[in-house]
Coordinates of C-alpha atoms in Angstrom, one line a residue:
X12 CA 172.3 55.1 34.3
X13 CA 171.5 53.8 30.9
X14 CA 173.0 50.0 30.1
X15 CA 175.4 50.8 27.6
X16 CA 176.9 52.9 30.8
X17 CA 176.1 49.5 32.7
X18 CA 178.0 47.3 30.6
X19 CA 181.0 49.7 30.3
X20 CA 181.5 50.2 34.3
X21 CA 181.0 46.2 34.3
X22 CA 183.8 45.6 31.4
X23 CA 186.3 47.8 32.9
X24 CA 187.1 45.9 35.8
X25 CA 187.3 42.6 34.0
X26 CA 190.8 41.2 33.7
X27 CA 190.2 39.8 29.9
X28 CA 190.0 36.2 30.5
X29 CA 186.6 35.8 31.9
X30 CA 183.9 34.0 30.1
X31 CA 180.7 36.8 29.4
X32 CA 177.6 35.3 28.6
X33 CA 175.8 38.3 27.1
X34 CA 171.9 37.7 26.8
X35 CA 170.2 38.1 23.6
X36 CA 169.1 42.0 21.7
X37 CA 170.3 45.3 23.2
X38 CA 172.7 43.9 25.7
X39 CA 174.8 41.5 22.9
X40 CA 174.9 44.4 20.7
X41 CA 176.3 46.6 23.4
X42 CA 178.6 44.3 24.5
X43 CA 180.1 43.6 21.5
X44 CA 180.5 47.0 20.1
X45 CA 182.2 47.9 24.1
X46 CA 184.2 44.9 24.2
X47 CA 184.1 42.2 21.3
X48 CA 186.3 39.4 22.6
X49 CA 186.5 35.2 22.4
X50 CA 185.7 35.3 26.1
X51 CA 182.3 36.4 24.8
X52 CA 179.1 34.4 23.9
X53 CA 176.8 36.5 22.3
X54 CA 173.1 35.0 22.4
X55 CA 171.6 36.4 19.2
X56 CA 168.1 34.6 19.6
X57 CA 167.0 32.5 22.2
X58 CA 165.7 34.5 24.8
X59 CA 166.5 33.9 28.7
X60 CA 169.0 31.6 28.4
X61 CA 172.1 33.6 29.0
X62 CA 171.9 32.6 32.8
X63 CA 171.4 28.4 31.8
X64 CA 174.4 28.5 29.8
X65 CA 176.2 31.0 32.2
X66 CA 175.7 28.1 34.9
X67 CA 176.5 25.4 33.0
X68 CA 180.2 27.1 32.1
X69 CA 179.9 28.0 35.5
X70 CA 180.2 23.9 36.6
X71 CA 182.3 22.9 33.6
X72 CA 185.1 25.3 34.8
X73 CA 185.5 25.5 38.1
X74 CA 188.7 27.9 37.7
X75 CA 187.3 30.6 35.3
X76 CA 185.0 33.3 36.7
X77 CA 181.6 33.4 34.7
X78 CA 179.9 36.3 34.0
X79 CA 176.5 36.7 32.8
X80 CA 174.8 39.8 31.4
X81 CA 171.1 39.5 31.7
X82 CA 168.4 41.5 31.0
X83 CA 164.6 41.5 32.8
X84 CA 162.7 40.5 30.1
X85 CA 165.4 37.4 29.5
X86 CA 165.6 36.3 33.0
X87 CA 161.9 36.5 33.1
X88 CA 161.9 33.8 30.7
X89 CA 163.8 31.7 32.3
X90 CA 163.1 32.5 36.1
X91 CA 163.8 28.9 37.2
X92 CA 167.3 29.3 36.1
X93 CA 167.8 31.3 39.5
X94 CA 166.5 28.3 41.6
X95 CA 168.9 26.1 39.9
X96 CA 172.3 28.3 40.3
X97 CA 171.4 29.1 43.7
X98 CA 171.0 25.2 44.6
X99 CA 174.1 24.5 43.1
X100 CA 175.9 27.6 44.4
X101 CA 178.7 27.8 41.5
X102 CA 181.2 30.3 43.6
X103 CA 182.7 31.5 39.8
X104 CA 179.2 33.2 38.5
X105 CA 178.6 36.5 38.5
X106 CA 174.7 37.3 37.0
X107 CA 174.3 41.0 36.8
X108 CA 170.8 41.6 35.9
X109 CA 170.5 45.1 33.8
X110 CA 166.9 45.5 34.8
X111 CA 165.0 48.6 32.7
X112 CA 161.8 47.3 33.6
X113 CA 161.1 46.5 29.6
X114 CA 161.3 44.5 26.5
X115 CA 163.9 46.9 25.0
X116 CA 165.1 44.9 21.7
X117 CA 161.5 44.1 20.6
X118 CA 159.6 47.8 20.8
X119 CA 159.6 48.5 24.4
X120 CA 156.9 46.4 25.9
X121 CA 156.9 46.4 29.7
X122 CA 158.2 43.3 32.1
X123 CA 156.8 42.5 35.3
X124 CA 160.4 43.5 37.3
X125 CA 158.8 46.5 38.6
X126 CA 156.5 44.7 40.7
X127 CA 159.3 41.5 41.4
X128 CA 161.8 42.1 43.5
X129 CA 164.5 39.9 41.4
X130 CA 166.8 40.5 44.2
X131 CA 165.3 39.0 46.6
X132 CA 164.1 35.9 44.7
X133 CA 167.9 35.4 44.0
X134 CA 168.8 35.8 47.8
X135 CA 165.8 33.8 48.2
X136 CA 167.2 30.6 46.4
X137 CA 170.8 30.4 47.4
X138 CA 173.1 33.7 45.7
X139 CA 175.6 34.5 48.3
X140 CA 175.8 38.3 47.5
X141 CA 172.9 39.8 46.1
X142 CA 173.4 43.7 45.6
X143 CA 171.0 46.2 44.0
X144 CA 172.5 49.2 42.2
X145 CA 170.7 52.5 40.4
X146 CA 173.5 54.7 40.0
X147 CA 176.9 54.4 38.1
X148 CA 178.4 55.4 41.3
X149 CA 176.9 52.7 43.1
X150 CA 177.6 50.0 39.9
X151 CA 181.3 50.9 40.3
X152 CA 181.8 50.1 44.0
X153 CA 179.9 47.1 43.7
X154 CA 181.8 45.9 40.6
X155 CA 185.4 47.0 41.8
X156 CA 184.1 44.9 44.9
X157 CA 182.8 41.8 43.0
X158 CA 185.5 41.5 40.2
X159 CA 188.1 43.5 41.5
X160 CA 188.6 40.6 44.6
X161 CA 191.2 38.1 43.7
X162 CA 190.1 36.3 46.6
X163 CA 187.8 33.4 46.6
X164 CA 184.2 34.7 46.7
X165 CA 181.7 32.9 47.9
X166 CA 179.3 32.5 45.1
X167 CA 177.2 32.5 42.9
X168 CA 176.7 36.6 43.0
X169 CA 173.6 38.9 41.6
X170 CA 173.7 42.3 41.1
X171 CA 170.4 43.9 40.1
X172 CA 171.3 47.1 37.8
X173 CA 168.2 49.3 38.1
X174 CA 168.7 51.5 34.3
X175 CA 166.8 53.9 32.5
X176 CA 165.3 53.1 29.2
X177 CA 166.7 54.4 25.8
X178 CA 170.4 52.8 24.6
X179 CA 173.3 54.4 22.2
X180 CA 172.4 53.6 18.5
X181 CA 175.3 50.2 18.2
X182 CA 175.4 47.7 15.2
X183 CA 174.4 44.6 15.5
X184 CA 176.6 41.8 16.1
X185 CA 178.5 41.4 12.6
X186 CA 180.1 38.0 13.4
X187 CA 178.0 35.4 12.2
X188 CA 176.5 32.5 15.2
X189 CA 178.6 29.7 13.4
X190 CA 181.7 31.9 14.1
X191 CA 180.7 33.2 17.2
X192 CA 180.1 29.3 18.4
X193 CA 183.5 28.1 16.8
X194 CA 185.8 31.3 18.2
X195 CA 184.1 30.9 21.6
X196 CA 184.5 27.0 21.8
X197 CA 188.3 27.4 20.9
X198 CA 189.3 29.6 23.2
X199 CA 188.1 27.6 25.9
X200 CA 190.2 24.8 24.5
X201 CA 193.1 27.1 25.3
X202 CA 192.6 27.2 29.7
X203 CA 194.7 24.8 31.3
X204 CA 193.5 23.8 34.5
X205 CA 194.8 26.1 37.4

């Protein structure tokens, strides 16, 4: 399974009103040329941070289901952020980690995750439902499960998306960060409280 495959089988089931926090390189890119919506907050720099603000969405609004596209070399940045969510236990995150074992968006340098077992650290600190997938099969049983409930979940949940290296040729993100920032930010001033 390659992650623009990922990403797709993710952004099928999603209903259109959920916040995606897409991590920075490849996966924004993908993202946006799959599914370029308000809903979405491309990260087109900082690296490993898609899971902080993720979480912090996650508290702000309760009511909305967060979901967070991560990457291995991101959340490897920013490992601590799993200790954090877990504590807290925001039931409306959903962190799937697409996990190809590599720095994809800056020449293919290797990460660590091959000898981590992210899973379990995320089990280890407090996710509810931790799933690992390596198949598109498996990715769409465990998504149709995951977003596909409209029942309360108990939550946070992290699926760990084993992929193969190499992507589809995709632009990058045309909207500029000022715009992305502004669109974003007014279209959460739009949810009422349910």
């Amino acid at each position: 399974m390659r992650r623009y495959e990922a990403i797709e089988e993710i952004t099928k089931e999603l209903k259109g009103d959920e916040l995606v926090i897409s991590a920075n390189g490849k996966i924004s890119r993908e993202l946006f040329s799959i599914r370029d919506s308000a809903c979405n907050f491309y990260m087109l720099g900082s690296m490993g941070l898609a899971s902080s603000i993720g979480f912090g969405l996650s508290l702000s609004l309760p009511y909305k289901r967060v979901v967070v596209l991560d990457g291995d070399g991101n959340l490897l940045m920013n490992l601590g952020s799993l200790a954090t969510i877990g504590h807290f236990a925001p039931s409306n995150l959903l962190h799937f980690l697409l996990d190809n074992e590599m720095h994809a968006s800056t020449g293919g340098q290797r990460t660590v995750s091959s000898k981590v077992r992210l899973e379990e650290i995320a089990r280890a600190v407090g996710y509810k439902t931790v799933k690992k997938v390596s198949s598109v099969q498996e990715l769409r049983t465990v998504v149709s499960e995951i977003l596909g409930s409209d029942s309360e979940r108990e939550g946070p949940s992290f699926v760990l998306a084993k992929i193969e290296s190499g992507e589809r040729e995709v632009p990058r993100v045309s909207h500029e960060p000022q715009f992305i920032k502004k669109r974003f930010l007014t279209n959460l001033s739009n949810f009422t409280v349910t």
